[in-house]
Each structure stands twice: as C-alpha cells, then as structure tokens.
Coordinates of C-alpha atoms and ligand atoms in Angstrom, one line a residue:
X1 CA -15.7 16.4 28.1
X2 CA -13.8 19.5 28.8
X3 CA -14.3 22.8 27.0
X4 CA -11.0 24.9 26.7
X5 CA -10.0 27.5 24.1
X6 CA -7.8 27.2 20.7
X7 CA -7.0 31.0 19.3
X8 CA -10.1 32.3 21.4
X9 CA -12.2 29.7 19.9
X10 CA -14.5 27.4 22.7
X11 CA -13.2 24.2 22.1
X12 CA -14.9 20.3 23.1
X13 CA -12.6 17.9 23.9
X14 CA -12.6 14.1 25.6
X15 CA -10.5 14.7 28.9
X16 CA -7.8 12.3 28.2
X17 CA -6.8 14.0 25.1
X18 CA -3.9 16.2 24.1
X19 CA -4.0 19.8 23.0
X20 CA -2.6 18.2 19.4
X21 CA -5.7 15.6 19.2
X22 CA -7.9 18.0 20.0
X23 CA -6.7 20.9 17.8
X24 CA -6.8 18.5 15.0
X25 CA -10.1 16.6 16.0
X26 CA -11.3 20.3 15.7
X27 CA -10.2 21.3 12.4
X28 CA -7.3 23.7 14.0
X29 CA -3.4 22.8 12.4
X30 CA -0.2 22.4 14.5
X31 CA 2.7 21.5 12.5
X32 CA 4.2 18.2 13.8
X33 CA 7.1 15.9 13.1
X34 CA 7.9 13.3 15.8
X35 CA 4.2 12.7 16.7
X36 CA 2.3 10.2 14.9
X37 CA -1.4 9.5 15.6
X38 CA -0.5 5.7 15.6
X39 CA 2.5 5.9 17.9
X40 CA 3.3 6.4 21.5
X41 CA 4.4 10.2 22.5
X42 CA 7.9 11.0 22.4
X43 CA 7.5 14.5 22.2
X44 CA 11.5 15.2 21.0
X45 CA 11.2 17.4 17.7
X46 CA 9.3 20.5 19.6
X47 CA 7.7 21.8 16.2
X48 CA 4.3 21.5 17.6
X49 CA 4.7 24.5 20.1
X50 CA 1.4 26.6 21.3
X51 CA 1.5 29.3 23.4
X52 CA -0.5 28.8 26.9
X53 CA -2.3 32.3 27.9
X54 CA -2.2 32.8 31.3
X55 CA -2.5 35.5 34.1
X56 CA 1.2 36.8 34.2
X57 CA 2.4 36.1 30.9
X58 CA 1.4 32.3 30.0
X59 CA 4.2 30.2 28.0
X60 CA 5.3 28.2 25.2
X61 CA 5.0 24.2 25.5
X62 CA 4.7 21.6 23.2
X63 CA 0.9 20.1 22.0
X64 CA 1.6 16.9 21.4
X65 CA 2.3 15.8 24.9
X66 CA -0.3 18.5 26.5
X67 CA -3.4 17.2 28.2
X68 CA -6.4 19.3 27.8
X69 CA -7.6 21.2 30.9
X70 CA -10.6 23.2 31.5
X71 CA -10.7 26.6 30.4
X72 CA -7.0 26.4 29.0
X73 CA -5.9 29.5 26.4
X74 CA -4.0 28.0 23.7
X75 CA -2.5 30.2 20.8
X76 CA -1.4 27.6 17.7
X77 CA 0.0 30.6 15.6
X78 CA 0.8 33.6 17.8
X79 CA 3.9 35.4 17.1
X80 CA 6.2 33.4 19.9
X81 CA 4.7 30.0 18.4
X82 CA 6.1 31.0 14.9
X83 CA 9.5 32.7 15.9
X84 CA 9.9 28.8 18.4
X85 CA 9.0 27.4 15.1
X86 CA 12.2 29.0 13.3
X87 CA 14.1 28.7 15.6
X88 CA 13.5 24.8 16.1
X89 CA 13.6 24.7 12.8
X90 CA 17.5 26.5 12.6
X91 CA 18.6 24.0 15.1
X92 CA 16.6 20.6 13.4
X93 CA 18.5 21.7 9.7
X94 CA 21.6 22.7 11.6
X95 CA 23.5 20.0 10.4
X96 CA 21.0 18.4 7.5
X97 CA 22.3 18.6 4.0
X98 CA 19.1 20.2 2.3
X99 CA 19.2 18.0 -1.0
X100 CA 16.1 18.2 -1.4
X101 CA 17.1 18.3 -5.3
X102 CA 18.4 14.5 -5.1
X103 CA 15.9 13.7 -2.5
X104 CA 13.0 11.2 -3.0
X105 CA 10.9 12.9 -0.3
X106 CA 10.9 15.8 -2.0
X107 CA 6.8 16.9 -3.1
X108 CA 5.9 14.8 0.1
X109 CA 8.4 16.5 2.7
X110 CA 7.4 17.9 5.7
X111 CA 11.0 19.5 6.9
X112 CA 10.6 21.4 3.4
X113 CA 7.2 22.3 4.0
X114 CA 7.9 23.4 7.3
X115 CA 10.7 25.3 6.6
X116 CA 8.9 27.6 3.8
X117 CA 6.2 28.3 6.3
X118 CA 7.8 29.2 9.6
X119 CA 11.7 29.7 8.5
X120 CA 12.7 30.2 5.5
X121 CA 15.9 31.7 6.1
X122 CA 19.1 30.2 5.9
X123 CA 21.4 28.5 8.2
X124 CA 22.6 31.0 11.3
X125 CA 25.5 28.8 12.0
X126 CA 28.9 29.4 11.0
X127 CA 30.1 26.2 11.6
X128 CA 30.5 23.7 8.9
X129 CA 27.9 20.9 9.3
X130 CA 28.6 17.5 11.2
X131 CA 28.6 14.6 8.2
X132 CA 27.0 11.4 8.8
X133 CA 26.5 7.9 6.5
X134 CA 24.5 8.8 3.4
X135 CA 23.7 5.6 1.7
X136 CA 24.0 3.0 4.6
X137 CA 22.1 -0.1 4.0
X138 CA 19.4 -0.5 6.5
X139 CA 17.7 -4.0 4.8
X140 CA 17.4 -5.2 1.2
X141 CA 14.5 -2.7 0.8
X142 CA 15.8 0.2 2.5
X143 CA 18.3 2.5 2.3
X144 CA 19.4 5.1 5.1
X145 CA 20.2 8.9 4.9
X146 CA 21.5 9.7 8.1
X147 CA 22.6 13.2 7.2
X148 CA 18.8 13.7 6.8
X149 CA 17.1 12.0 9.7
X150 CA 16.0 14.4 11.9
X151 CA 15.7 11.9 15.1
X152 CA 12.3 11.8 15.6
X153 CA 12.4 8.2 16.4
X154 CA 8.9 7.3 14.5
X155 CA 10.6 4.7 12.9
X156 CA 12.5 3.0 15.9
X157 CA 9.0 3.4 17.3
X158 CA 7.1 1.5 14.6
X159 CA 9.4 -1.6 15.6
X160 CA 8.6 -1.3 18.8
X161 CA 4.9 -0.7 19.0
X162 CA 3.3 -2.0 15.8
X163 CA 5.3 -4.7 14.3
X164 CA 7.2 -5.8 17.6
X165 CA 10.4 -6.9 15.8
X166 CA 12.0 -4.0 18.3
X167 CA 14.5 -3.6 15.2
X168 CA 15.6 -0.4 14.8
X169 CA 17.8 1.8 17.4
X170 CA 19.9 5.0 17.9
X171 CA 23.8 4.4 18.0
X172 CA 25.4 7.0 20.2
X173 CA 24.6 10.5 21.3
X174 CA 24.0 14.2 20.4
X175 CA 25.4 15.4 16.8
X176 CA 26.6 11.7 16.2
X177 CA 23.3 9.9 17.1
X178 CA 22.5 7.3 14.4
X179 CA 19.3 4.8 13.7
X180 CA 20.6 1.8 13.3
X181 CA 19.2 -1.8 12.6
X182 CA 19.8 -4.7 15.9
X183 CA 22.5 -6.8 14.8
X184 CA 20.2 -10.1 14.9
X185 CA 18.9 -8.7 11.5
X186 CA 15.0 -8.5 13.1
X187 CA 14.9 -5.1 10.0
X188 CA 15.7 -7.3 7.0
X189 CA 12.7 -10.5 8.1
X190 CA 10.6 -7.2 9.6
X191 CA 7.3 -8.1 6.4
X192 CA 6.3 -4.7 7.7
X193 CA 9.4 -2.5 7.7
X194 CA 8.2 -0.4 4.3
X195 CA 5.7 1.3 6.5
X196 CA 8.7 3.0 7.8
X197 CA 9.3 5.0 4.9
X198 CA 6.4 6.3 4.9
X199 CA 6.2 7.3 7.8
X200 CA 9.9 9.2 8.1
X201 CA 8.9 13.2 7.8
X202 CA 12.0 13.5 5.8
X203 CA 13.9 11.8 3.4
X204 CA 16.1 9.8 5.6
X205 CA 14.4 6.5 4.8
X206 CA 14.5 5.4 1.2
X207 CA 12.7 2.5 -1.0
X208 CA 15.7 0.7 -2.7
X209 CA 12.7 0.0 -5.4
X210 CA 11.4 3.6 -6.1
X211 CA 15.1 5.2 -5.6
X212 CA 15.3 7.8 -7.7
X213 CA 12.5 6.4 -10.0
X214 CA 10.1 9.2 -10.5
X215 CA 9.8 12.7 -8.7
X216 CA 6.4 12.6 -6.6
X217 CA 4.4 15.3 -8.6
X218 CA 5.1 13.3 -11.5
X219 CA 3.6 10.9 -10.3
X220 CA -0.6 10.1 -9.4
X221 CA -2.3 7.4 -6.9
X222 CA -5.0 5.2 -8.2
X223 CA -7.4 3.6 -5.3
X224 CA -7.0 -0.1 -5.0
X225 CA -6.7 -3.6 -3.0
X226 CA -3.8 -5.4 -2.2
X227 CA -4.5 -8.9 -3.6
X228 CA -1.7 -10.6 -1.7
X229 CA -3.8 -12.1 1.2
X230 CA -8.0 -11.9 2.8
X231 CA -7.1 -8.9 4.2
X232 CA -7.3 -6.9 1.2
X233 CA -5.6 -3.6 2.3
X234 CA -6.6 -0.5 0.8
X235 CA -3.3 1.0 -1.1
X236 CA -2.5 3.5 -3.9
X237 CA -0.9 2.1 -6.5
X238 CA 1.3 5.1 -8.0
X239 CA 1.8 6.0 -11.6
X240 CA 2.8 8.4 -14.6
X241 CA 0.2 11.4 -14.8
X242 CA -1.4 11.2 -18.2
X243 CA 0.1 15.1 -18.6
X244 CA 3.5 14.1 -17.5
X245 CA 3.8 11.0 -19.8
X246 CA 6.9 10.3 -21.1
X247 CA 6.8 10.6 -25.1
X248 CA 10.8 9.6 -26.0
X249 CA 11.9 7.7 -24.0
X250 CA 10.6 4.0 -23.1
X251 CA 6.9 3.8 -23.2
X252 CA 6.5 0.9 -20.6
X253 CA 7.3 3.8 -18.1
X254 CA 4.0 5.1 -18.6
X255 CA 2.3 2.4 -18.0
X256 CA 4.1 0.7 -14.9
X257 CA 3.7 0.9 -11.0
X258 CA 6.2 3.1 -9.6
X259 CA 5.3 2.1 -5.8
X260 CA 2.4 1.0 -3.0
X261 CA 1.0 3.0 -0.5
X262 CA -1.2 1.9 2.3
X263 CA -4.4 4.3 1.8
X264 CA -5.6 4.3 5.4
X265 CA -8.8 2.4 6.2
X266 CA -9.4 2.0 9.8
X267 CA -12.0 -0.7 9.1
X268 CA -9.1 -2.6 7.9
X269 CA -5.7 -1.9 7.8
X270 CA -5.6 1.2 9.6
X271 CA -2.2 3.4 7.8
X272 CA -0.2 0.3 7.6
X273 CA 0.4 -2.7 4.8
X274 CA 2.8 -5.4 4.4
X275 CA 6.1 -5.9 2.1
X276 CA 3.7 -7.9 0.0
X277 CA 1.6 -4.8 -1.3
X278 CA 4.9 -2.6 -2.1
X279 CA 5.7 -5.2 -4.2
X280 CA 2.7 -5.4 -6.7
X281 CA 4.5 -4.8 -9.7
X282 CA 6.0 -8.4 -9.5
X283 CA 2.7 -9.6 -9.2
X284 CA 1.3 -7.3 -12.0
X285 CA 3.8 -6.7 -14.2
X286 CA 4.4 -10.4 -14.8
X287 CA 4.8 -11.4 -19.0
X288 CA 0.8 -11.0 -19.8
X289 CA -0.8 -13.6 -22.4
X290 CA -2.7 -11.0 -25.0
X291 CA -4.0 -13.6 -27.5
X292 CA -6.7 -16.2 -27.3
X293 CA -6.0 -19.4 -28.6
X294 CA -7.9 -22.6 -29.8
X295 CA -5.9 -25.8 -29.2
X296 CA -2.6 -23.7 -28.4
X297 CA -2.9 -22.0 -31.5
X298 CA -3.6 -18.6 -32.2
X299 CA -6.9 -17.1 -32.7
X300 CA -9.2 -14.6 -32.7
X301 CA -10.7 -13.5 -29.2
X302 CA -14.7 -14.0 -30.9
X303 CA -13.9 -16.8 -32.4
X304 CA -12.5 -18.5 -29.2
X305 CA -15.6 -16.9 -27.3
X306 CA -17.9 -18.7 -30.2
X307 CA -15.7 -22.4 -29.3
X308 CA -16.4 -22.0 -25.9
X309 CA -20.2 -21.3 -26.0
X310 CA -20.1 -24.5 -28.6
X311 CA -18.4 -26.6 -25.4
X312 CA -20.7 -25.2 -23.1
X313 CA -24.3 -26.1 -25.2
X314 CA -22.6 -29.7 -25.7
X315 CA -21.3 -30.5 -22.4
X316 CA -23.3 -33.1 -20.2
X317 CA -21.1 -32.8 -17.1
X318 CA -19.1 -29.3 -16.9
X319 CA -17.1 -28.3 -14.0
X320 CA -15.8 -24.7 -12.9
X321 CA -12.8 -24.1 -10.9
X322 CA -13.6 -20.1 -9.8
X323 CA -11.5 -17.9 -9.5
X324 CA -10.7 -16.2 -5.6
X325 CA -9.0 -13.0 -7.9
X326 CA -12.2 -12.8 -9.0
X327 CA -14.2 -9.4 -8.2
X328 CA -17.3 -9.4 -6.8
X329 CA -19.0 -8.1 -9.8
X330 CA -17.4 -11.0 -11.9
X331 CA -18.1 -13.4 -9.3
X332 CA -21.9 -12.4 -9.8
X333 CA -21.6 -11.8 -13.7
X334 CA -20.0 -15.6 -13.6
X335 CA -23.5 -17.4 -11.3
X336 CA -25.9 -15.1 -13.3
X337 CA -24.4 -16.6 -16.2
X338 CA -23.1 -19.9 -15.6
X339 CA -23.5 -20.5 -12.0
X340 CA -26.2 -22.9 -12.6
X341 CA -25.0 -24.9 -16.0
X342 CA -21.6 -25.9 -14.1
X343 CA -20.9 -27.6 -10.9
X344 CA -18.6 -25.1 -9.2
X345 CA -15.6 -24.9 -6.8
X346 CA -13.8 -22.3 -5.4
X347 CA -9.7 -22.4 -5.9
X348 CA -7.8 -21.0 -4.5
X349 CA -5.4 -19.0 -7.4
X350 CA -2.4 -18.6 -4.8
X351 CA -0.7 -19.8 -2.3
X352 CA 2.0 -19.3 0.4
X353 CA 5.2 -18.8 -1.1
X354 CA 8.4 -21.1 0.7
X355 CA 9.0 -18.8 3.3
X356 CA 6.2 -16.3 3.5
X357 CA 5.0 -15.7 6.5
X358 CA 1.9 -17.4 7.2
X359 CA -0.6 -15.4 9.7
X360 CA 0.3 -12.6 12.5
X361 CA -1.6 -10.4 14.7
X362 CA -1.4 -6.9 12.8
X363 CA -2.0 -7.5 9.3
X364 CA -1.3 -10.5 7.6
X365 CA -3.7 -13.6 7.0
X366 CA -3.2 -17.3 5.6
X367 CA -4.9 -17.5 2.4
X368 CA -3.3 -15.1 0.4
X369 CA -6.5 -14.5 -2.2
X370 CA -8.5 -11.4 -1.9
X371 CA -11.6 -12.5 -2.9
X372 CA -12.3 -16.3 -0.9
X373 CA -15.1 -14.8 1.3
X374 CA -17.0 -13.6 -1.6
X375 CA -16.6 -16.7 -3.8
X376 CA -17.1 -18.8 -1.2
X377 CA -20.4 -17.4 -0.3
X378 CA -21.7 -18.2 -3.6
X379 CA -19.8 -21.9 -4.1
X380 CA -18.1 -24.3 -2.3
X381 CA -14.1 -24.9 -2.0
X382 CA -12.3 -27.3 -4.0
X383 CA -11.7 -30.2 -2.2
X384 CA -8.2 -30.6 -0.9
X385 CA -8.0 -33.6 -3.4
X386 CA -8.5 -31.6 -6.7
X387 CA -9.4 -35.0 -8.2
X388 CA -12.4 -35.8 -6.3
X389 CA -14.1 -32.5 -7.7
X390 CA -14.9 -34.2 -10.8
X391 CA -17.1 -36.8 -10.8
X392 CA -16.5 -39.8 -13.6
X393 CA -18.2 -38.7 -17.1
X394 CA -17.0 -35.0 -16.5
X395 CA -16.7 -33.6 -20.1
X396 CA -15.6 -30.4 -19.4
X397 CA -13.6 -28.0 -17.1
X398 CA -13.8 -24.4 -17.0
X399 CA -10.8 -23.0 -15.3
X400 CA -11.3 -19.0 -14.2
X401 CA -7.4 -17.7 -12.9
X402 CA -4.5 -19.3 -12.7
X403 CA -2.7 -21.7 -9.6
X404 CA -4.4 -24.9 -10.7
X405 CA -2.1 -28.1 -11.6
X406 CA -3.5 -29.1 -14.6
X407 CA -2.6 -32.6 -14.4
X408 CA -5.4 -33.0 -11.7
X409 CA -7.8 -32.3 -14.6
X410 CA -9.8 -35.6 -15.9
X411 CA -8.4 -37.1 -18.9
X412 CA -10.7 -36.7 -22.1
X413 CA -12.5 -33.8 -20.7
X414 CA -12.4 -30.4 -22.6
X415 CA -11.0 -27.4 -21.1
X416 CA -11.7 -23.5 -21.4
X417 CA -8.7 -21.6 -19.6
X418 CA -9.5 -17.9 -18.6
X419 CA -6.4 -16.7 -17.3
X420 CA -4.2 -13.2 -17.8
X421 CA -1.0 -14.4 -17.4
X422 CA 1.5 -15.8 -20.0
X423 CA 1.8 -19.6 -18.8
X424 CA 2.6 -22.9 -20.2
X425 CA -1.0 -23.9 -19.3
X426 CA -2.7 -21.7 -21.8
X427 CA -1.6 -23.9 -24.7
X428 CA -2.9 -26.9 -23.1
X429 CA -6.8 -25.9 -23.2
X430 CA -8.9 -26.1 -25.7
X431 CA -10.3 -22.5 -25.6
X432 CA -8.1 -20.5 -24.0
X433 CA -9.4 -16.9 -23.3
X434 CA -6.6 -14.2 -22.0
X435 CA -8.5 -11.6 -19.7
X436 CA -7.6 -8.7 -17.5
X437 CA -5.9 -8.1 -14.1
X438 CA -7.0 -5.8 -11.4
X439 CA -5.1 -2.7 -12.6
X440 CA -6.8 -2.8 -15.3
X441 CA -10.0 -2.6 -14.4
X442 CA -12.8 -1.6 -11.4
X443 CA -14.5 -3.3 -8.7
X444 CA -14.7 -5.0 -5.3
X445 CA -13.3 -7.7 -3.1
X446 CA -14.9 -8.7 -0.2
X447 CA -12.2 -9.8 3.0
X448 CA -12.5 -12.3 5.2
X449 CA -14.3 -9.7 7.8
X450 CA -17.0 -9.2 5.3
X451 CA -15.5 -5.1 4.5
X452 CA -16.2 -4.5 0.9
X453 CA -13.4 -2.7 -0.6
X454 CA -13.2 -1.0 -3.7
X455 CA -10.6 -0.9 -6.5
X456 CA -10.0 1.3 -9.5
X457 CA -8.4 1.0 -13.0
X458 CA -5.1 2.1 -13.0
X459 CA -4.0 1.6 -16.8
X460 CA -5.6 0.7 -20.0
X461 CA -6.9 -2.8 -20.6
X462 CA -4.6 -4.9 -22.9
X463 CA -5.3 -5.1 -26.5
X464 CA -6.5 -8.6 -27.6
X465 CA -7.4 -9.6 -23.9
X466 CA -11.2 -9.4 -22.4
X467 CA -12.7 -8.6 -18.8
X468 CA -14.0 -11.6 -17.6
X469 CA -17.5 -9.7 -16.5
X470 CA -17.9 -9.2 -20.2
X471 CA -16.9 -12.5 -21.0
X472 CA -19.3 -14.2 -18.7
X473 CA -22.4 -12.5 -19.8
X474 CA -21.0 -13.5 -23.4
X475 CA -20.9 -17.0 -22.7
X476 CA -23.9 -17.3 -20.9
X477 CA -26.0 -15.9 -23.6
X478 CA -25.5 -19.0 -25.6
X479 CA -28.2 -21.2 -23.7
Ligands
SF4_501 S1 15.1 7.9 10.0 FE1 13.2 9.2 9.7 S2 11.7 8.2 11.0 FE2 13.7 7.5 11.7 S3 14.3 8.9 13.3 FE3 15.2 9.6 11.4 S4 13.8 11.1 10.6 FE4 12.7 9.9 12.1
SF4_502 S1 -1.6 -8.0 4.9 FE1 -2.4 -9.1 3.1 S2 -3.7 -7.6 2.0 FE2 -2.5 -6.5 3.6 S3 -0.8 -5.7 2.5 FE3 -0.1 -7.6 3.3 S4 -0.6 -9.2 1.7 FE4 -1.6 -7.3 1.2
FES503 S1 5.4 16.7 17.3 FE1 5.3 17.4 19.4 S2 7.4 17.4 19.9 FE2 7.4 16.5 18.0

C-alpha cells in the first residue's frame, strides 16, 4: 500500500493502481471518457486531468494512466484541471454536431454532462465543422453516428479484449478518422457486440431496436434475469414510467420492453450480456394464451383448477414434466405440493436455436434455461428418450412450461398443460391452465454456479391467467 494525497486528503491505495482507480476506489470523482474499468488504458480523450503539486510549480497530467506514488499531491478540481477540462472539451465537440435533441444518448450522455459542468460555452472555432457518415450501418443491430464519436476507442477495444472477434477499427487519420467494422463481417456474428452501445460515452453507437423509441427519462429499469441460457445475467429490463404513461395513443406502449441492459454483477456477468438478453421482448412479448380451457374449450380459470384437482385425486400413475423457467419459489411451491404425488422430471423448456451459438468463454452457456440447477436439485432430468419417462399404466401427465413434443406423451393418459404462451398444444390437454411469465411477476433463479439471482415484476399480471406458485398450492390442497 502507498499513502499519497487527493485535494489534501491522505489517501490508501494498492501500488499498482492508478491515480483514477484510486480516486474512485476512494469516493473522489474525475470525469472520464475513454477509460473503462473493464478495458485496457488508452488514455486518448484527456478529460480525466489532475493537477500534480510539486516543488516548482507541479503540472497537469492525465489520471487514468497515472500510477500512484508515495506522497504524490494530486488536485482533481483545481482551477487548471477545470479550465484543461474546457478546453478539451472545445476541441472533443469541435467538429460534433450537438443533436442531442435527435440523440438517443441523450438523459444517459456523458459529452452532455461534461460539457454543462466544465464548458458550457460555445464553440470557439470559426470554421465550419468537418462532416462525417451519420447513419452508416455498422451490423443488423447497430447503427453508427460518426459525426458523434468522439474516438475513444472503447468500442474497437471491447472487440479486442472481451469478445475477441477483433471487429471493429479506425479508417484513416485526424479529422477524418472513422470506426469501422473488418470487412470479414466478425461485427454482424459478434453475440456480444450490443455491449458496445452501452458502453459508447456518446451517442455515436445506436440500437437499430430502441432507435428513436422512447427518450431515456421516459423511461424506468426493473431488476431482472436474463432467461436465455444457465448463466442468468442480471439486466434491466426498461419500460414506460407509470407518470409518463401514454393515455392516447396505443396502450401496448405502456406495457412493452423498450430495451435490455446488463445490470453489473461481478459474481456473474460482470457489466456485460449477450444479444440474447437485448432481445427479450421476442421472447416475452410472444401472443400470450389468457384463458383456461377444459378439452380445448373455453372455461373458467376455477373451474379448470377444480378439473385438475379431480385428475389429480383419481390418477394412479401421474407424471410431471417441470418446468427449468420455473422460479425457485415455484419450484418449491410445486414439491411442497405435488412433489411427492407425481413422479417428476426436469425438461428442459428451450433449446438451441439452428444457429445459436452453443458455449464460449465469456458469457454464454449450452442449456439455454435459467433455472436447471435449481430444478435439478429437487428432480431428476428427463430422459433423453421422453418416452421412457412414463412407465406403462401412466394415467396422467402434468406438463409445467412449454418445449415439450406432445406426441411423446402416452396414449390414453390425461393431461394438465400449465403453460403462458398461446400454442397449438394448449387445446390438446385436458385442463389447460394459462399462467404468468417472468415480467410479470418476482423471484429467483439459481445458475449453474449455484448464484441466486433475483428478478422483479415488471408489468401487471394478465387478466384470466394465474402464477403458477398460487396454482400449485391450489392444487395441492386437494389431497
Ligand atoms: S463509437 Fe463511441 S465507443 Fe466507439 S470510438 Fe466512437 S465514441 Fe468511442
Ligand atoms: S449469456 Fe445467457 S444469461 Fe447471459 S445474456 Fe446471454 S443468454 Fe442471457
Ligand atoms: S479517461 Fe483518461 S484520457 Fe480518457
């Protein structure tokens, strides 16, 4: 350890650290764009200047790429720090095209934060400003502002370092630099390059999904897990603000996910996610079923609950096939109920798409369910051969979720479905129970590591449908 001084304050830092860790490890703020806590050093933007006292006059350096000494003077908001500041700031906006009205990092923005707190005046040149590319296509997913990239190279970083697809690059030099995606295309099959967005200070770096969707402050995070693989990121799922809900126009926008953070978790995902959280809303926001049905026909959500509990007390041989979207509250809700009147297996709801990729080293894993490791520690798997789980004189099947082939069910047997989604297998069950999805309601999955995350309700639950906790508990209480 090393003890120097930030604004005359004693100061404990580990010796391989850098003025900027340390400042920040001890509650002190430097401004920064180009660094990233995640990312090597590159040290090009110069924002994070501190003044160095020193016998003879000291000077001003940057604190990102600073190592800590002993007994070091450092000044983070002296009056040569802020007019550096200003002036860095003059020359970063020199040629940007402030639309910050049109701008989706606008709320979020750190050039506009920056720029009310150590500038604030405008441009000093008198030339007119260099033009660049305003909407080039960067992938599918992203689009590219270069007039507002400030060159900071976190993005072209992030290739390099964390997902290794080394895709992105600068074109050319000075006031014509440009990122650029490798012509092999490494940008568009990167399953990580959304983190990119985030991470852009500025507005350069735009989600081709939430382009010019919904100003930020309009908008509020909600705490959840992504359910695309045992990983089980923590993310925000964003949506309306009740006090910013839209009253003429279409509804549905009040009630839909306008885009997926990561919501860092070092236990887990550290400040990154996968393609496959961003897009949550095609997982969520698939047609929902909303009315329970006896034999395929309609019917009301007790009376199916009474069919089922009739089932139940009459079957001789019942199987359950639970669910791995299942939280760990309704996973324990289902074995205090049921656990021990069915013999159980543990499906697996989803599975690789044609295409996805499988397993990496950073983030993603091969069973893409969120909950296995906490169903399976209560039941075992479902044989590969689905047949084989049901023994001859199985009378009935519970199935919990959705991704089982029904025609692997035994012939004669009767079938409660609970599933959320509108599917062609709902008519085909005897008792079939519509519940609710994860946005809809609280709890926690448990990834293949054994971190218990939580998620929270994001939207109200669906008229007509149940949560499976409840329902559980309801058909339990039968026996
Ligand atoms: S696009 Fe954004 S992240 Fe990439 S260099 Fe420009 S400002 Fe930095
Ligand atoms: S790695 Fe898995 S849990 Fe994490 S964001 Fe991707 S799909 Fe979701
Ligand atoms: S944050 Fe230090 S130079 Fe950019």
């Amino acid at each position: 350890m090393v003890e120097f001084f930030i604004n005359g304050q004693p100061v404990q830092a580990d010796d391989d650290q850098t003025v900027m860790q340390a400042a920040r490890a001890n509650g002190f703020y430097i401004p920064y764009f180009c660094w990233h806590p995640h990312l090597s050093v590159h040290g090009n933007c110069r924002i994070c200047v501190v003044e160095v006292e020193a016998d003879g006059g000291g000077w001003v350096d940057i604190a990102c790429n600073m190592p800590v000494s002993k007994g070091m003077r450092v000044l983070t908001d002296s009056d040569k720090v802020r007019q550096r500041r200003k002036d860095t700031l003059q020359f970063i906006t020199l040629n940007h095209p402030v639309d910050c009205g049109i701008c989706d990092k606008a709320g979020e923005c750190t050039l506009q934060d920056y720029h009310f707190e150590y500038n604030g005046s405008p441009s000093v040149s008198r030339d007119a400003k260099v033009h660049a590319t305003k909407h080039f296509p960067l992938s599918e997913r992203i689009v590219l502002d270069n007039e507002r990239c400030i060159l900071c190279t976190r993005c072209v970083r992030f290739t390099r370092e964390v997902s290794k697809t080394h895709a992105l690059g600068i074109q050319q030099r000075g006031d014509h630099s440009l990122i650029r995606p490798v012509e092999d295309g490494g940008f568009e099959n990167d399953p990580y390059s959304d983190n990119v967005i985030d991470i852009c200070p500025v507005g350069a770096l735009l989600s081709r999904q939430f382009l010019h969707k919904a100003r930020v402050w309009y908008l509020k995070p909600t705490p959840s897990v992504c359910p695309g693989c045992e990983r089980g990121c923590t993310v925000n799922i964003w949506h309306r603000k009740d006090e910013w809900k839209l009253k003429a126009l279409d509804q549905r926008q009040n009630a839909r996910i306008d885009r997926v953070t990561p919501l860092e978790n070092p236990a887990v995902n550290g400040p990154w996610i996968c393609n496959k959280a961003r897009d949550l809303a095609q997982i969520f926001e698939r047609a929902r079923a909303e009315q329970a049905m006896l034999q395929g026909k309609p019917a009301e959500l007790a009376a199916a609950i009474d069919s089922a509990r009739a089932l139940i007390a009459a079957a001789r041989q019942p199987v359950a096939l639970v669910s791995s979207w299942g939280s760990n509250e309704e996973l324990v809700a289902f074995n205090s109920a049921l656990g021990t009147r069915f013999t159980c297996h543990v499906k697996a709801d989803w599975r690789p798409a044609p295409g996805e990729r499988l397993e990496d080293d950073v983030l993603i894993k091969p069973d893409k369910n969120p909950n296995t490791a906490a169903a399976r520690a209560l039941f075992p798997a479902l044989p590969a051969d689905a047949r084989s789980a049901f023994r001859p004189g199985t009378d009935l099947v519970l199935v919990w979720g959705e991704g089982f082939n029904f025609a692997h069910l035994p012939t004669g047997a009767k079938i409660i479905y609970l599933n959320a989604w509108l599917q062609p297998e709902n008519g085909h069950a005897d008792v079939f129970l519509p519940i609710s999805v994860q946005t809809e309601r609280s709890g926690h999955y448990t990834n293949f590591q054994g971190t218990v995350s939580a998620f929270e309700a994001c939207f109200a639950k669906k008229p007509g449908v149940a949560d499976a906790e409840a329902l559980f508990a309801a058909l339990g209480a039968t026996r």
